[in-house]
JSON list of C-alpha atoms in Angstrom, two decimals:
[
{"chain": "A", "resi": 1, "resn": "UNK", "atom": "CA", "xyz": [101.40, 83.56, 113.85]},
{"chain": "A", "resi": 2, "resn": "UNK", "atom": "CA", "xyz": [97.80, 84.73, 114.50]},
{"chain": "A", "resi": 3, "resn": "UNK", "atom": "CA", "xyz": [98.56, 89.03, 114.63]},
{"chain": "A", "resi": 4, "resn": "UNK", "atom": "CA", "xyz": [100.46, 87.62, 111.46]},
{"chain": "A", "resi": 5, "resn": "UNK", "atom": "CA", "xyz": [97.81, 85.92, 110.08]},
{"chain": "A", "resi": 6, "resn": "UNK", "atom": "CA", "xyz": [95.55, 88.95, 110.31]},
{"chain": "A", "resi": 7, "resn": "UNK", "atom": "CA", "xyz": [98.20, 91.36, 108.72]},
{"chain": "A", "resi": 8, "resn": "UNK", "atom": "CA", "xyz": [98.97, 89.36, 105.89]},
{"chain": "A", "resi": 9, "resn": "UNK", "atom": "CA", "xyz": [94.36, 89.49, 104.91]},
{"chain": "A", "resi": 10, "resn": "UNK", "atom": "CA", "xyz": [95.01, 92.89, 106.35]},
{"chain": "A", "resi": 11, "resn": "UNK", "atom": "CA", "xyz": [97.45, 94.00, 103.42]},
{"chain": "A", "resi": 12, "resn": "UNK", "atom": "CA", "xyz": [95.59, 91.45, 101.37]},
{"chain": "A", "resi": 13, "resn": "UNK", "atom": "CA", "xyz": [92.17, 93.98, 101.67]},
{"chain": "A", "resi": 14, "resn": "UNK", "atom": "CA", "xyz": [94.98, 97.22, 101.09]},
{"chain": "A", "resi": 15, "resn": "UNK", "atom": "CA", "xyz": [96.11, 95.97, 97.79]},
{"chain": "A", "resi": 16, "resn": "UNK", "atom": "CA", "xyz": [92.29, 95.42, 97.00]},
{"chain": "A", "resi": 17, "resn": "UNK", "atom": "CA", "xyz": [91.15, 98.13, 97.64]},
{"chain": "A", "resi": 18, "resn": "UNK", "atom": "CA", "xyz": [94.06, 99.92, 95.42]},
{"chain": "A", "resi": 19, "resn": "UNK", "atom": "CA", "xyz": [92.89, 97.72, 92.80]},
{"chain": "A", "resi": 20, "resn": "UNK", "atom": "CA", "xyz": [89.06, 99.41, 92.73]},
{"chain": "A", "resi": 21, "resn": "UNK", "atom": "CA", "xyz": [91.11, 102.48, 93.14]},
{"chain": "A", "resi": 22, "resn": "UNK", "atom": "CA", "xyz": [93.07, 102.51, 90.08]},
{"chain": "A", "resi": 23, "resn": "UNK", "atom": "CA", "xyz": [90.34, 100.51, 87.82]},
{"chain": "A", "resi": 24, "resn": "UNK", "atom": "CA", "xyz": [87.90, 103.49, 88.62]},
{"chain": "A", "resi": 25, "resn": "UNK", "atom": "CA", "xyz": [90.41, 106.24, 86.72]},
{"chain": "A", "resi": 26, "resn": "UNK", "atom": "CA", "xyz": [91.39, 104.09, 84.53]},
{"chain": "A", "resi": 27, "resn": "UNK", "atom": "CA", "xyz": [87.70, 103.99, 83.49]},
{"chain": "A", "resi": 28, "resn": "UNK", "atom": "CA", "xyz": [87.89, 107.26, 83.55]},
{"chain": "A", "resi": 29, "resn": "UNK", "atom": "CA", "xyz": [90.17, 108.38, 82.18]},
{"chain": "A", "resi": 30, "resn": "UNK", "atom": "CA", "xyz": [89.25, 106.00, 78.50]},
{"chain": "A", "resi": 31, "resn": "UNK", "atom": "CA", "xyz": [85.93, 107.52, 78.76]},
{"chain": "A", "resi": 32, "resn": "UNK", "atom": "CA", "xyz": [85.60, 111.42, 78.43]},
{"chain": "A", "resi": 33, "resn": "UNK", "atom": "CA", "xyz": [81.82, 111.38, 78.33]},
{"chain": "A", "resi": 34, "resn": "UNK", "atom": "CA", "xyz": [81.69, 112.18, 82.15]},
{"chain": "A", "resi": 35, "resn": "UNK", "atom": "CA", "xyz": [80.49, 115.65, 82.37]},
{"chain": "A", "resi": 36, "resn": "UNK", "atom": "CA", "xyz": [82.10, 117.73, 85.02]},
{"chain": "A", "resi": 37, "resn": "UNK", "atom": "CA", "xyz": [79.60, 117.31, 87.46]},
{"chain": "A", "resi": 38, "resn": "UNK", "atom": "CA", "xyz": [79.82, 113.57, 87.15]},
{"chain": "A", "resi": 39, "resn": "UNK", "atom": "CA", "xyz": [82.48, 112.83, 88.82]},
{"chain": "A", "resi": 40, "resn": "UNK", "atom": "CA", "xyz": [81.74, 110.12, 91.27]},
{"chain": "A", "resi": 41, "resn": "UNK", "atom": "CA", "xyz": [83.86, 107.98, 89.81]},
{"chain": "A", "resi": 42, "resn": "UNK", "atom": "CA", "xyz": [87.24, 110.09, 90.66]},
{"chain": "A", "resi": 43, "resn": "UNK", "atom": "CA", "xyz": [85.21, 110.53, 94.18]},
{"chain": "A", "resi": 44, "resn": "UNK", "atom": "CA", "xyz": [85.42, 107.17, 94.79]},
{"chain": "A", "resi": 45, "resn": "UNK", "atom": "CA", "xyz": [88.84, 106.66, 93.68]},
{"chain": "A", "resi": 46, "resn": "UNK", "atom": "CA", "xyz": [90.64, 109.11, 95.51]},
{"chain": "A", "resi": 47, "resn": "UNK", "atom": "CA", "xyz": [88.51, 108.12, 98.67]},
{"chain": "A", "resi": 48, "resn": "UNK", "atom": "CA", "xyz": [89.46, 104.63, 97.65]},
{"chain": "A", "resi": 49, "resn": "UNK", "atom": "CA", "xyz": [93.04, 105.12, 97.77]},
{"chain": "A", "resi": 50, "resn": "UNK", "atom": "CA", "xyz": [92.36, 107.15, 100.71]},
{"chain": "A", "resi": 51, "resn": "UNK", "atom": "CA", "xyz": [91.18, 104.36, 102.92]},
{"chain": "A", "resi": 52, "resn": "UNK", "atom": "CA", "xyz": [93.83, 102.35, 102.09]},
{"chain": "A", "resi": 53, "resn": "UNK", "atom": "CA", "xyz": [96.27, 104.75, 102.26]},
{"chain": "A", "resi": 54, "resn": "UNK", "atom": "CA", "xyz": [94.83, 104.44, 105.96]},
{"chain": "A", "resi": 55, "resn": "UNK", "atom": "CA", "xyz": [94.56, 100.91, 106.53]},
{"chain": "A", "resi": 56, "resn": "UNK", "atom": "CA", "xyz": [98.54, 100.39, 105.47]},
{"chain": "A", "resi": 57, "resn": "UNK", "atom": "CA", "xyz": [99.70, 103.28, 107.66]},
{"chain": "A", "resi": 58, "resn": "UNK", "atom": "CA", "xyz": [97.75, 101.71, 110.38]},
{"chain": "A", "resi": 59, "resn": "UNK", "atom": "CA", "xyz": [99.12, 98.70, 109.87]},
{"chain": "A", "resi": 60, "resn": "UNK", "atom": "CA", "xyz": [102.67, 99.15, 109.21]},
{"chain": "A", "resi": 61, "resn": "UNK", "atom": "CA", "xyz": [101.66, 100.45, 112.73]},
{"chain": "A", "resi": 62, "resn": "UNK", "atom": "CA", "xyz": [101.10, 97.06, 113.82]},
{"chain": "A", "resi": 63, "resn": "UNK", "atom": "CA", "xyz": [103.83, 95.46, 111.65]},
{"chain": "A", "resi": 64, "resn": "UNK", "atom": "CA", "xyz": [106.25, 97.93, 114.26]},
{"chain": "A", "resi": 65, "resn": "UNK", "atom": "CA", "xyz": [104.54, 96.58, 117.65]},
{"chain": "A", "resi": 66, "resn": "UNK", "atom": "CA", "xyz": [104.36, 93.33, 116.44]},
{"chain": "A", "resi": 67, "resn": "UNK", "atom": "CA", "xyz": [107.99, 93.35, 116.28]},
{"chain": "A", "resi": 68, "resn": "UNK", "atom": "CA", "xyz": [108.99, 95.00, 119.21]},
{"chain": "A", "resi": 69, "resn": "UNK", "atom": "CA", "xyz": [107.48, 92.60, 121.32]},
{"chain": "A", "resi": 70, "resn": "UNK", "atom": "CA", "xyz": [108.83, 89.77, 119.30]},
{"chain": "A", "resi": 71, "resn": "UNK", "atom": "CA", "xyz": [111.91, 91.10, 120.79]},
{"chain": "A", "resi": 72, "resn": "UNK", "atom": "CA", "xyz": [111.09, 91.22, 123.80]},
{"chain": "A", "resi": 73, "resn": "UNK", "atom": "CA", "xyz": [109.24, 88.32, 124.60]},
{"chain": "A", "resi": 74, "resn": "UNK", "atom": "CA", "xyz": [112.88, 86.52, 123.36]},
{"chain": "A", "resi": 75, "resn": "UNK", "atom": "CA", "xyz": [114.55, 88.69, 125.46]},
{"chain": "A", "resi": 76, "resn": "UNK", "atom": "CA", "xyz": [112.80, 87.26, 128.00]},
{"chain": "A", "resi": 77, "resn": "UNK", "atom": "CA", "xyz": [112.77, 83.86, 127.21]},
{"chain": "A", "resi": 78, "resn": "UNK", "atom": "CA", "xyz": [115.93, 84.58, 127.50]},
{"chain": "A", "resi": 79, "resn": "UNK", "atom": "CA", "xyz": [116.03, 85.81, 130.18]},
{"chain": "A", "resi": 80, "resn": "UNK", "atom": "CA", "xyz": [114.24, 83.40, 132.15]},
{"chain": "A", "resi": 81, "resn": "UNK", "atom": "CA", "xyz": [116.55, 80.89, 131.00]},
{"chain": "A", "resi": 82, "resn": "UNK", "atom": "CA", "xyz": [118.99, 81.85, 132.13]},
{"chain": "A", "resi": 83, "resn": "UNK", "atom": "CA", "xyz": [117.46, 81.73, 135.19]},
{"chain": "A", "resi": 84, "resn": "UNK", "atom": "CA", "xyz": [117.35, 77.98, 135.23]},
{"chain": "A", "resi": 85, "resn": "UNK", "atom": "CA", "xyz": [120.23, 76.81, 134.18]},
{"chain": "A", "resi": 86, "resn": "UNK", "atom": "CA", "xyz": [123.04, 79.22, 136.51]}
]
């Protein structure tokens, strides 16, 4: 249960990073006064997207591992139950 809460927290943080990144890109596109040398908002946005994507990939791996562990636990519980009531 605790792992699921942590996964939800990670997911919310990733969504926040994506939103920040999108705001930076929108602001950049609305204000064309940036000089070519002032592409920091664009670089920050791309970096945030890459971080969020990496976190999302890690989160998906954790979710798959958690699902496998839950399935194994269910199988073990079924096996123990069957052994006790033979």
